[in-house]
Coordinates of C-alpha atoms in Angstrom, one line a residue:
X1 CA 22.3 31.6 13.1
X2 CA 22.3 32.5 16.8
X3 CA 21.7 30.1 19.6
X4 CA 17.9 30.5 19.7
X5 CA 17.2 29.3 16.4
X6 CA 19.5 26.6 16.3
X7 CA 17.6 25.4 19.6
X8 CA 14.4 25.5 17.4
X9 CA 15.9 22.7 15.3
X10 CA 15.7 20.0 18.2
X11 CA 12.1 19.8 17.7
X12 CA 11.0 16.6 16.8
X13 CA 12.5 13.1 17.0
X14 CA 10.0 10.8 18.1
X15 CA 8.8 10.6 14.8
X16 CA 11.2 7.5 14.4
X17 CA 7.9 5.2 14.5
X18 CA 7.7 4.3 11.1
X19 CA 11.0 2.5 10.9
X20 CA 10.6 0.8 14.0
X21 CA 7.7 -0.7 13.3
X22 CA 8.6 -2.0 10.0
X23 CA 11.2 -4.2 12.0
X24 CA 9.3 -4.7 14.6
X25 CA 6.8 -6.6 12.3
X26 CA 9.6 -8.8 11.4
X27 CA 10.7 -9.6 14.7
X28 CA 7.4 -9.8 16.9
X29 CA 7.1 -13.4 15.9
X30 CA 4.3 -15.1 18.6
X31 CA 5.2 -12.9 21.1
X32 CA 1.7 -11.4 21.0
X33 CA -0.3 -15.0 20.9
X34 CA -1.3 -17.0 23.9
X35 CA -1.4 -20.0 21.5
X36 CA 1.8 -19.6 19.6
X37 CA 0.4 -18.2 16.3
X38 CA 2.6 -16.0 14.5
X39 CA 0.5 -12.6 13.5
X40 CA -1.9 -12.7 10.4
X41 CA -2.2 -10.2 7.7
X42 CA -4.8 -8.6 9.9
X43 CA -2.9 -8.5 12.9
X44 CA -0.1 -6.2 11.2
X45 CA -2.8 -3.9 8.9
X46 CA -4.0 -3.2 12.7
X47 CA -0.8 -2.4 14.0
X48 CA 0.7 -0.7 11.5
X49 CA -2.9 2.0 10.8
X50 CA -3.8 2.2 14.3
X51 CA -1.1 5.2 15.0
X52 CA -2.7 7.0 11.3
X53 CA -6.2 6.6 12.5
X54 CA -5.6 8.3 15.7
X55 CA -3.3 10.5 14.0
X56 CA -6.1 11.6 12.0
X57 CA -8.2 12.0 15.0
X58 CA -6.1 14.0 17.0
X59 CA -4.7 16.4 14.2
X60 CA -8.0 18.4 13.8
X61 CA -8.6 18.9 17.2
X62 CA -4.9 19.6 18.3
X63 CA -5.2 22.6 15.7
X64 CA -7.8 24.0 17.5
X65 CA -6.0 23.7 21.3
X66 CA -2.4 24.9 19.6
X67 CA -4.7 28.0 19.2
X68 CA -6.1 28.1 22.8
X69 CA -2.9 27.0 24.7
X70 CA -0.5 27.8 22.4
X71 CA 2.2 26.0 20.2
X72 CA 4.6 25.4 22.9
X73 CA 2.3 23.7 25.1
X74 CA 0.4 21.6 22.7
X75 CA 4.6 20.0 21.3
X76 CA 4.5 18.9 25.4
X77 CA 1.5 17.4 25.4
X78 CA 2.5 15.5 22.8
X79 CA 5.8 14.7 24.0
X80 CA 4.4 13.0 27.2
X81 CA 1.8 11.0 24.9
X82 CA 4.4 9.3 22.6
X83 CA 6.6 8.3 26.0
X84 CA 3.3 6.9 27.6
X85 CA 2.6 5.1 24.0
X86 CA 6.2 3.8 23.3
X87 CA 6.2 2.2 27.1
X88 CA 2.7 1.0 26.7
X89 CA 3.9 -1.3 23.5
X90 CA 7.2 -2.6 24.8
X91 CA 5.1 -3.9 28.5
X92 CA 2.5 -5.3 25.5
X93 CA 1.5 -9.0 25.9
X94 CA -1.1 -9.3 23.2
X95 CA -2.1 -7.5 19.6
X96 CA -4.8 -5.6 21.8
X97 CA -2.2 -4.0 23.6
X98 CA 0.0 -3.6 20.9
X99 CA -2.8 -1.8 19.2
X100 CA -3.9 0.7 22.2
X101 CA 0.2 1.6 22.5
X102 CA 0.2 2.8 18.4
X103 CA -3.2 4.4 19.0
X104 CA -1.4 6.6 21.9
X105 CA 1.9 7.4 20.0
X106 CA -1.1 8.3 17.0
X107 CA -2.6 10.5 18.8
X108 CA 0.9 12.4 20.2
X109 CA 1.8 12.1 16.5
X110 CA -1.0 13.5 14.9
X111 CA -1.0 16.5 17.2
X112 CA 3.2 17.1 17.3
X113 CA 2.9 16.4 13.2
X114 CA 1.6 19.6 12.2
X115 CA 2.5 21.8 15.5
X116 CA 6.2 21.9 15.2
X117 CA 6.1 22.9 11.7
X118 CA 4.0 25.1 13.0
X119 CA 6.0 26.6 15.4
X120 CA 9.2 26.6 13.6
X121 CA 7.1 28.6 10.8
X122 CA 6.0 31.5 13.3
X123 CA 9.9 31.9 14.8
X124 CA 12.0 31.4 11.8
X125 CA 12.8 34.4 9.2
X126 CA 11.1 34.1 6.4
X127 CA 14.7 33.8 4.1
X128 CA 15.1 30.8 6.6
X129 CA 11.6 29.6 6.9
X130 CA 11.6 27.0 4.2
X131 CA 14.8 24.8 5.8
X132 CA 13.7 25.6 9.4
X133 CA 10.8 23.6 8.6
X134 CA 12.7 20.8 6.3
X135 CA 15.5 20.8 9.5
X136 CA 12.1 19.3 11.4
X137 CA 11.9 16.7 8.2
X138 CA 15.4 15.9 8.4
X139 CA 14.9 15.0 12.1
X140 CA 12.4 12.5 11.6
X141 CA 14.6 11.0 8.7
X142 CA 17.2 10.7 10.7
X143 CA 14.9 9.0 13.3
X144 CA 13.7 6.7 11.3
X145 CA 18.0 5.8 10.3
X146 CA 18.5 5.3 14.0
X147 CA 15.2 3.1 14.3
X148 CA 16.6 1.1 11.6
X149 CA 19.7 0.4 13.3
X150 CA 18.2 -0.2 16.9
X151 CA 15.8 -3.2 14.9
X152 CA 18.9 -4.3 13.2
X153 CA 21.0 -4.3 16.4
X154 CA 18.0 -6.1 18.0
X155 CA 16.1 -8.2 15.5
X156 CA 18.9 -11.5 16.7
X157 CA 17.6 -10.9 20.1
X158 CA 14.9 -12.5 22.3
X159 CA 12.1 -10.6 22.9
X160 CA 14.2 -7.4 20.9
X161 CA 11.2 -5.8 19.5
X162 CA 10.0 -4.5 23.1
X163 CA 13.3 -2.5 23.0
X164 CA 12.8 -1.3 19.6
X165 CA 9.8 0.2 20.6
X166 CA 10.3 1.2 24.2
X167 CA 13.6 3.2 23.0
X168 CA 11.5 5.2 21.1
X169 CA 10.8 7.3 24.5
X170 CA 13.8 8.6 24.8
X171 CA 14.0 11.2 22.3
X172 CA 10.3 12.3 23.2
X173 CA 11.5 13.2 26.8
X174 CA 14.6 14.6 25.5
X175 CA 12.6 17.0 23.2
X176 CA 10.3 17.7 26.2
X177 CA 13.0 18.6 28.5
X178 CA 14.4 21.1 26.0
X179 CA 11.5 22.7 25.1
X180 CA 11.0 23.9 28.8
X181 CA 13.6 26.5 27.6
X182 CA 12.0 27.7 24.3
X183 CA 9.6 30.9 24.2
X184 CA 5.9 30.5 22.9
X185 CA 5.9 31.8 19.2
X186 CA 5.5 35.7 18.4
X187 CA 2.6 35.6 16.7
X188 CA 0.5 33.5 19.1
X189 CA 1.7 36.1 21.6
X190 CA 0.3 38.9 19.8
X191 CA -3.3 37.2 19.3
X192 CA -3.4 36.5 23.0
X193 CA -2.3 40.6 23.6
X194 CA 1.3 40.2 24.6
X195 CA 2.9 42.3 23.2
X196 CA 5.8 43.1 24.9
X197 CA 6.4 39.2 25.4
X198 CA 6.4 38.5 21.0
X199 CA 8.9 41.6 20.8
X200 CA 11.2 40.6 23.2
X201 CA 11.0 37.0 21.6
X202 CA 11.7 38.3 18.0
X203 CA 14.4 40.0 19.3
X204 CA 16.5 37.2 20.2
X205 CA 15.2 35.6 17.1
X206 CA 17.0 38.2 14.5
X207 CA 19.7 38.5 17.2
X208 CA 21.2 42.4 18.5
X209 CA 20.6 45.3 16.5
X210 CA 17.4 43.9 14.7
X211 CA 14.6 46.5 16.4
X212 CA 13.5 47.8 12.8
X213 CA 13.1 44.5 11.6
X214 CA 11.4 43.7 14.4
X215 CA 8.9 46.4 14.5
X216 CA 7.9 45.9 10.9
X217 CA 6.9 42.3 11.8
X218 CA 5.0 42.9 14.8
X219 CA 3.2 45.7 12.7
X220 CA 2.4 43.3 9.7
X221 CA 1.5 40.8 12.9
X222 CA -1.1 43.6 14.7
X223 CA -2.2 44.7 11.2
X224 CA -3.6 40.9 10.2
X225 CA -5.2 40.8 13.8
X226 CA -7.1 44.0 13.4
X227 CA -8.4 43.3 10.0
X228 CA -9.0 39.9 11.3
X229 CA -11.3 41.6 13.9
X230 CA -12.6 43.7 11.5
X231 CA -13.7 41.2 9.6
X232 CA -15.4 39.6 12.2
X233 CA -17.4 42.9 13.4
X234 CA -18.7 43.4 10.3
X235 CA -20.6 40.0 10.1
X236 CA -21.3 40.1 13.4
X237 CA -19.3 37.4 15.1
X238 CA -16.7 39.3 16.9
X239 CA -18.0 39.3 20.9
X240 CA -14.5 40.6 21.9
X241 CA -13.2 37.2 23.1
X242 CA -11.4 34.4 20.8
X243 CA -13.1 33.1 18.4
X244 CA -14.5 29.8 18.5
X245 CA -14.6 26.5 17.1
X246 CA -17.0 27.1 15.0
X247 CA -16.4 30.7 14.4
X248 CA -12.8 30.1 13.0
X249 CA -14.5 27.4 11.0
X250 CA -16.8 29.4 9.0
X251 CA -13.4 31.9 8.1
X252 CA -11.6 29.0 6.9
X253 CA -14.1 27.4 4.5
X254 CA -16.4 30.8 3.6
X255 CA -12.8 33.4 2.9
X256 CA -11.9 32.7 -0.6
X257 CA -8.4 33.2 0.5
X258 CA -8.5 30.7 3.2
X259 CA -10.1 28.0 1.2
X260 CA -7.7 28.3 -1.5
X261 CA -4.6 27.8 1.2
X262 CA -6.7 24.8 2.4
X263 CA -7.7 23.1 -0.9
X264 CA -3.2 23.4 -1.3
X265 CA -2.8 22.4 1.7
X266 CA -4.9 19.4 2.0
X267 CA -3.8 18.7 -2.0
X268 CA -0.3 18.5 -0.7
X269 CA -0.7 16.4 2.3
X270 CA -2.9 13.7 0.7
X271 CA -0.2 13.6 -2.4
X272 CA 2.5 12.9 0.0
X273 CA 0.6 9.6 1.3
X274 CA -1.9 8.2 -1.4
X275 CA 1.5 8.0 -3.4
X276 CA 2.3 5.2 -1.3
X277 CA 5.7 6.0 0.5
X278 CA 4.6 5.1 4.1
X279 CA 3.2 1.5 2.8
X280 CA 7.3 1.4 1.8
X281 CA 8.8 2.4 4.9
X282 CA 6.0 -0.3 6.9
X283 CA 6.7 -3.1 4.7
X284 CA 9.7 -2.5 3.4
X285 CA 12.0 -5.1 5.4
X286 CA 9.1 -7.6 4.2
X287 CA 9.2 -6.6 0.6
X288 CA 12.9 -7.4 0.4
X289 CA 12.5 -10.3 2.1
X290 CA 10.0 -11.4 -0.4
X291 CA 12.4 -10.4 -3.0
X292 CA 15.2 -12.9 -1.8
X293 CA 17.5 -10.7 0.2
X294 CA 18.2 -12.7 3.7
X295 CA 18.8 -9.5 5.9
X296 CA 16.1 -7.6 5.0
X297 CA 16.4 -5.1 7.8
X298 CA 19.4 -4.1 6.5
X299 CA 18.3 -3.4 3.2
X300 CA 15.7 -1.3 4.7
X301 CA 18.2 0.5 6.1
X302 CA 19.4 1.7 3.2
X303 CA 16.4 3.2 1.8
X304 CA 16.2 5.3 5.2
X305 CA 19.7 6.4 4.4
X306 CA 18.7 7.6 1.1
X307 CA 16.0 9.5 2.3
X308 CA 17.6 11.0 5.2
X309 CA 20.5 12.1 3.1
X310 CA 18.0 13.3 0.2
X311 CA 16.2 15.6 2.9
X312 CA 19.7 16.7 3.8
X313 CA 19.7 18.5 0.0
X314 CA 16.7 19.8 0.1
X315 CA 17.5 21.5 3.0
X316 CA 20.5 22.8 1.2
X317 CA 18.1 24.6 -1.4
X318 CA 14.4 25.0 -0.7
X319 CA 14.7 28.6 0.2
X320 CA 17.0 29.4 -2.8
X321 CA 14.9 26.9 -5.6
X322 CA 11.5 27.5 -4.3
X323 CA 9.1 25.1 -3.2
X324 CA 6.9 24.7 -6.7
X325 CA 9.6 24.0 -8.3
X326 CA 11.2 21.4 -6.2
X327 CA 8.2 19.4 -6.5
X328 CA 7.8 20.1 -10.4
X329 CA 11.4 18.5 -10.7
X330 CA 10.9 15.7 -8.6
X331 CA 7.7 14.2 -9.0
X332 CA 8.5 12.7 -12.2
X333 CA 11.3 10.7 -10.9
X334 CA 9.1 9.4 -8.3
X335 CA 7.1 8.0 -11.2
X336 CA 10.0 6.6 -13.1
X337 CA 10.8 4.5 -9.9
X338 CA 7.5 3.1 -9.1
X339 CA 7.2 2.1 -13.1
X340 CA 10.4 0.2 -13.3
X341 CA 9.3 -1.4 -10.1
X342 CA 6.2 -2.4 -11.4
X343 CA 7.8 -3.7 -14.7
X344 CA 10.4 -5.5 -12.3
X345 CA 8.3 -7.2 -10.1
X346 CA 6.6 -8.8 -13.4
X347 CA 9.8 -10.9 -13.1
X348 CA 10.3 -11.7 -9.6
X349 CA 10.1 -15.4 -8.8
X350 CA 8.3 -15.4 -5.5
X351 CA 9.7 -18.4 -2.8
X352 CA 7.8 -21.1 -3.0
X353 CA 6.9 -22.3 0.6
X354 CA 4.4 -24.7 0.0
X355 CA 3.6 -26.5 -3.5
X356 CA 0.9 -25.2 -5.3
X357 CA 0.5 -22.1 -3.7
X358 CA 0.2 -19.3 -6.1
X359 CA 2.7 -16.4 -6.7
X360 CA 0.7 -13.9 -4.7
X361 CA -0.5 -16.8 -2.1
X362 CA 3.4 -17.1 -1.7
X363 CA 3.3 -13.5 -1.2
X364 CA 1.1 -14.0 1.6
X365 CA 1.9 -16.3 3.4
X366 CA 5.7 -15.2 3.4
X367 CA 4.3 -11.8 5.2
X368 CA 2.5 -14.3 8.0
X369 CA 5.1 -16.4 8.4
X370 CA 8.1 -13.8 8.3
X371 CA 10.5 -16.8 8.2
X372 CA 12.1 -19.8 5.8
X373 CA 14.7 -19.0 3.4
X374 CA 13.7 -17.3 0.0
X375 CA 15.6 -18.2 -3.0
X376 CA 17.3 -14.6 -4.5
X377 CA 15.8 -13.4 -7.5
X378 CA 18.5 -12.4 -9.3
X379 CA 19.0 -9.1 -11.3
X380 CA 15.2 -8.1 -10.9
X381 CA 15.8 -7.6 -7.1
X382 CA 18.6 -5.4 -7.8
X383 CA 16.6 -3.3 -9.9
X384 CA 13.8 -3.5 -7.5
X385 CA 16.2 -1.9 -4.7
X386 CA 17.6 0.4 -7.4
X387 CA 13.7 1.4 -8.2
X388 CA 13.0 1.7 -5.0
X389 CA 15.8 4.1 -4.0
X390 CA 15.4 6.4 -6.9
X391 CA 11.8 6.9 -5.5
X392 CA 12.6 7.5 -2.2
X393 CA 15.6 10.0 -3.1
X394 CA 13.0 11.7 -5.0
X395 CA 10.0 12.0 -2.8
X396 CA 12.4 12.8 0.0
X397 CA 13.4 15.8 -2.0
X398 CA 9.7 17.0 -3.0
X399 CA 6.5 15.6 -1.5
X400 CA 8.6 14.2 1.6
X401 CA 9.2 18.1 3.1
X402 CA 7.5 21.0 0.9
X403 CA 3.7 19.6 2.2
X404 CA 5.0 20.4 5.6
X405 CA 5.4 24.1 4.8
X406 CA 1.7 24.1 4.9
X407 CA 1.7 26.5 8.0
X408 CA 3.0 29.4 5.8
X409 CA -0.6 29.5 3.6
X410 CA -2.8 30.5 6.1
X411 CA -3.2 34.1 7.9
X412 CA -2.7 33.8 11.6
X413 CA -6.5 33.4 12.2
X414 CA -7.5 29.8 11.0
X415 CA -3.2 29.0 10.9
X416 CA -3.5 26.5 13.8
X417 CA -7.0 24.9 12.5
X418 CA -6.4 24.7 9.0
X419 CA -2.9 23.1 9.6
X420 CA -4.6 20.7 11.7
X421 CA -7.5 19.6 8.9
X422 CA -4.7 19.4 6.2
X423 CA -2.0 17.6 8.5
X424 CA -5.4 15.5 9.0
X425 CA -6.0 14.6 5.6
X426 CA -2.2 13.4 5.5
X427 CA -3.1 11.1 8.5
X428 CA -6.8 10.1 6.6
X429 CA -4.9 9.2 3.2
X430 CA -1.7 7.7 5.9
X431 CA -4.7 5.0 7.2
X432 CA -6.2 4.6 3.7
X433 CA -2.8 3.6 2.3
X434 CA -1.6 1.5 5.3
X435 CA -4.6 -0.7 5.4
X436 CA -4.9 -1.6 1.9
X437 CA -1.3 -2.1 0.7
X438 CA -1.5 -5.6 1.9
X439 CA -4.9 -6.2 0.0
X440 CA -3.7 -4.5 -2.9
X441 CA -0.3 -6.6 -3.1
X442 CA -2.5 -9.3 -3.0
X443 CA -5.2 -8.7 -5.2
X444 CA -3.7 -6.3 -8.1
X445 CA -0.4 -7.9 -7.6
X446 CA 2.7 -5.7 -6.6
X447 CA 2.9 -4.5 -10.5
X448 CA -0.7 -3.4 -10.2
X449 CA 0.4 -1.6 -7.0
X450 CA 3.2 0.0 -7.7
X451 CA 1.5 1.2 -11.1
X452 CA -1.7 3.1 -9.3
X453 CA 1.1 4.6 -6.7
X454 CA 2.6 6.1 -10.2
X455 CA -0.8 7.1 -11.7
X456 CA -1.4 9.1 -7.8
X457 CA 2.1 10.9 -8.9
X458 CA 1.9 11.8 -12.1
X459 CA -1.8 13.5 -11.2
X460 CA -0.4 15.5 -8.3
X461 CA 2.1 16.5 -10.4
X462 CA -1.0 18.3 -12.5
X463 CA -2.7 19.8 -9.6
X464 CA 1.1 21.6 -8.4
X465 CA 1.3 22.7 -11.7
X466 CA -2.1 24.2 -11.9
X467 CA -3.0 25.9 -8.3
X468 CA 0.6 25.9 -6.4
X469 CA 2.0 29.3 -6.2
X470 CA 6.1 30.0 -4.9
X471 CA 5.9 31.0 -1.4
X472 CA 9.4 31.0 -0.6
X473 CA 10.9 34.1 0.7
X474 CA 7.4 35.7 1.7
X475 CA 6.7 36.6 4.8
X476 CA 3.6 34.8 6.5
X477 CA 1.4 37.9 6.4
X478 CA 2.4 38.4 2.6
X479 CA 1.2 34.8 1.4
X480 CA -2.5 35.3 2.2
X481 CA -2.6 38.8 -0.3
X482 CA -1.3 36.0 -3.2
X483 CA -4.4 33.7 -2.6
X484 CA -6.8 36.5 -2.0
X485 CA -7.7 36.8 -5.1
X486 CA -7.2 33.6 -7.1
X487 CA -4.8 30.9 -6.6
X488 CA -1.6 33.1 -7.5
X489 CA 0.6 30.9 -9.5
X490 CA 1.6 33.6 -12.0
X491 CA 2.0 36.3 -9.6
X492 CA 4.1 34.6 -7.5
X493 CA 6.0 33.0 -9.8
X494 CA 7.0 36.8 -11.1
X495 CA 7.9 38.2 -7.6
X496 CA 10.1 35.1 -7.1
X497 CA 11.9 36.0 -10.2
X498 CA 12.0 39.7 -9.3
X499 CA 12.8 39.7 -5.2
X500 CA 16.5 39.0 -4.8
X501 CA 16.7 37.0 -1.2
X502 CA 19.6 37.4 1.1
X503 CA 20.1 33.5 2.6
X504 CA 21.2 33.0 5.6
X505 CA 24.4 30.7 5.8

């Protein structure tokens, strides 16, 4: 791999969000109260989905202007939104503030979410394409490890949550200062009529004596833009300028082909959240602190290990397994875990703070309070962190990365808008999930949680079964021919077992 791609891997970091606040909710304390009250169950719902619901927001519209200014510019944009966000929360004095930083950093994060996949999709070769985009994964795993440790490093000290969260603009200006040295992407190049710009920048992609690879991709690239216009004349809406909004729109629900990729994509993207993994990673220090274990943080930390180094092995083998089949395998573990943690938690012995308070009012007001000293519960925690691990190893090897390789559905005309609506439904279902977990816990009762996570699995593993085709190993102008005419999953299941794929070591 030559120096060019391997700079593609740095894109994004910032992304370490979700481990920083799950501390960060442990150690806030009254810092945010002018009267000394520590935050209420309301307080942290707020916190914790304002970054999703602006996420959502954001992701939608940034798909359209990744299409008008280009990938490139759009990953900047949102590099200097997450800095502004992550400054904005550690200077905040109140949970207004608090709420206004996340809604920032939700914004940069719903726009950078689905734009560096994105643009690691239209550089990387498609034999590559599948771990290019999980190395963008394993980034934000790895984040989320080193947000872990700065709240552990901090949680003993006054006032340490404002560092937790104001340290996360560091890697967001690193990333911004190193993409002032990467190229826009080929493909976006080509739609904007430069030419000679994409082929120079493919070049140095496939490295020296690459020009016949290269010209069969930028004809494949030119060939999907003219019957793209073609298309376009024939109904009428083609003006000679970009198309719209509204134009590009209309392709993406009214094309068979388009829809299909969409209905997957969206599919995909609302798995990985209503199956509750986020909920986790926010609450996870206050689970096992619920659970007995008096360093909680810690033990958080270890379920971001496991899912970093989980990501780690599917980056190992996406291109070589496929991506159906990755998800096929793994989904049913992720059930397994969330039923033994629901049959576990059947078990657990909540701490009693105050007498009479029932187990899930124990629940409750452990998550105000964040404090006292909760009595271990024995073996059932154990299995709970066991559970819990198994899940997390699990979804980090499936629904964790292959919903990210969304990008690689769509032809190069509704690419940047329909990975925008699908990396929005991801941030819809991300708000859905984050604001009810706490309800739920308190009025199913964490087995009753944990069990309707499972049920979410085990009917996402259906729908992959059913209307996912294998992509892997396809170039990006190839994948739209598969869902032209239906949804593909025999065909490409038979040209994954017939095309013999040189992988890049």
């Amino acid at each position: 791999m030559n120096k060019r791609k391997k700079q593609v891997l740095t894109c994004w970091l910032p992304i370490c969000s979700t481990g920083v606040i799950s501390s960060t909710l442990v150690s806030i304390g009254t810092d945010l109260s002018a009267n000394g009250t520590p935050l209420t169950t309301l307080h942290k719902s707020l916190i914790t989905s304002a970054t999703s619901f602006f996420a959502l927001v954001a992701s939608p519209t940034g798909g359209h202007l990744s299409d008008a200014l280009g990938r490139r510019t759009c990953i900047l944009l949102a590099d200097a939104l997450f800095t502004a966000g992550a400054l904005w929360q550690a200077l905040s004095t109140s949970v207004t503030g608090m709420v206004l930083g996340r809604s920032v950093v939700g914004l940069a994060v719903g726009a950078a979410s689905f734009v560096t996949p994105l643009y690691i999709a239209e550089l990387a070769p498609r034999t590559a394409r599948g771990r290019l985009v999980t190395v963008n994964q394993l980034f934000i795993t790895g984040g989320q490890v080193v947000a872990y440790l700065i709240g552990w490093a901090f949680a003993g000290v006054g006032s340490g949550w404002r560092w937790m969260v104001g340290l996360g603009a560091t890697p967001a200006v690193v990333q911004a200062v190193l993409m002032l040295a990467m190229p826009e992407t080929p493909r976006w190049l080509v739609q904007r009529g430069r030419a000679d710009r994409a082929a120079a920048v493919l070049g140095k992609v496939y490295g020296r004596g690459s020009e016949r690879v290269v010209q069969g991709i930028m004809k494949s690239i030119e060939d999907e833009i003219r019957e793209e216009r073609a298309t376009r004349k024939a109904v009428g809406t083609d003006d000679g300028r970009p198309a719209g909004l509204v134009e590009t729109f209309g392709e993406l629900l009214h094309v068979g082909g388009n829809r299909r990729a969409l209905t997957i994509a969206c599919l995909l993207q609302g798995a990985q959240q209503l199956c509750g993994f986020n909920s986790l990673m926010y609450f996870s220090a206050t689970i096992f602190a619920m659970i007995g274990f008096s360093n909680p943080v810690a033990t958080s930390l270890v379920i971001a290990c496991t899912n970093f180094v989980a990501t780690l092995l599917v980056f190992k083998v996406i291109d070589r397994i496929g991506r159906r089949r990755i998800l096929l395998l793994s989904i049913p573990f992720m059930v397994a875990g969330l039923a033994l943690c629901a049959v576990a938690f059947c078990f657990v012995h909540l701490p009693k703070n105050e007498a009479g308070t029932s187990d899930i009012g124990k629940f409750m007001l452990l998550l105000r309070r964040q404090t006292g000293s909760p009595r271990p519960s024995g073996v059932w925690a154990v299995i709970i962190v066991f559970a819990m691990i198994l899940y997390v190893a699990a979804y980090a090897l499936g629904l964790g990365c292959v919903p990210w390789q969304q990008s690689e559905l769509f032809p190069l005309s509704v690419r940047g808008l329909g990975s925008g609506i699908a990396t929005g439904t991801n941030w819809l279902c991300n708000t859905i999930v984050g604001f009810s977990f706490l309800p739920m816990m308190q009025w199913l009762t964490p087995t009753g949680t944990f069990t309707v996570y499972a049920a979410v699995c085990a009917a996402s593993w259906i729908a992959v079964w059913l209307i996912y085709p294998e992509t892997a190993g396809l170039g990006l102008e190839e994948v739209g021919e598969i869902l032209a005419t239906g949804w593909g999953v025999k065909e490409s299941l038979r040209a994954f077992r017939e095309r013999k794929r040189p992988i890049t070591r």
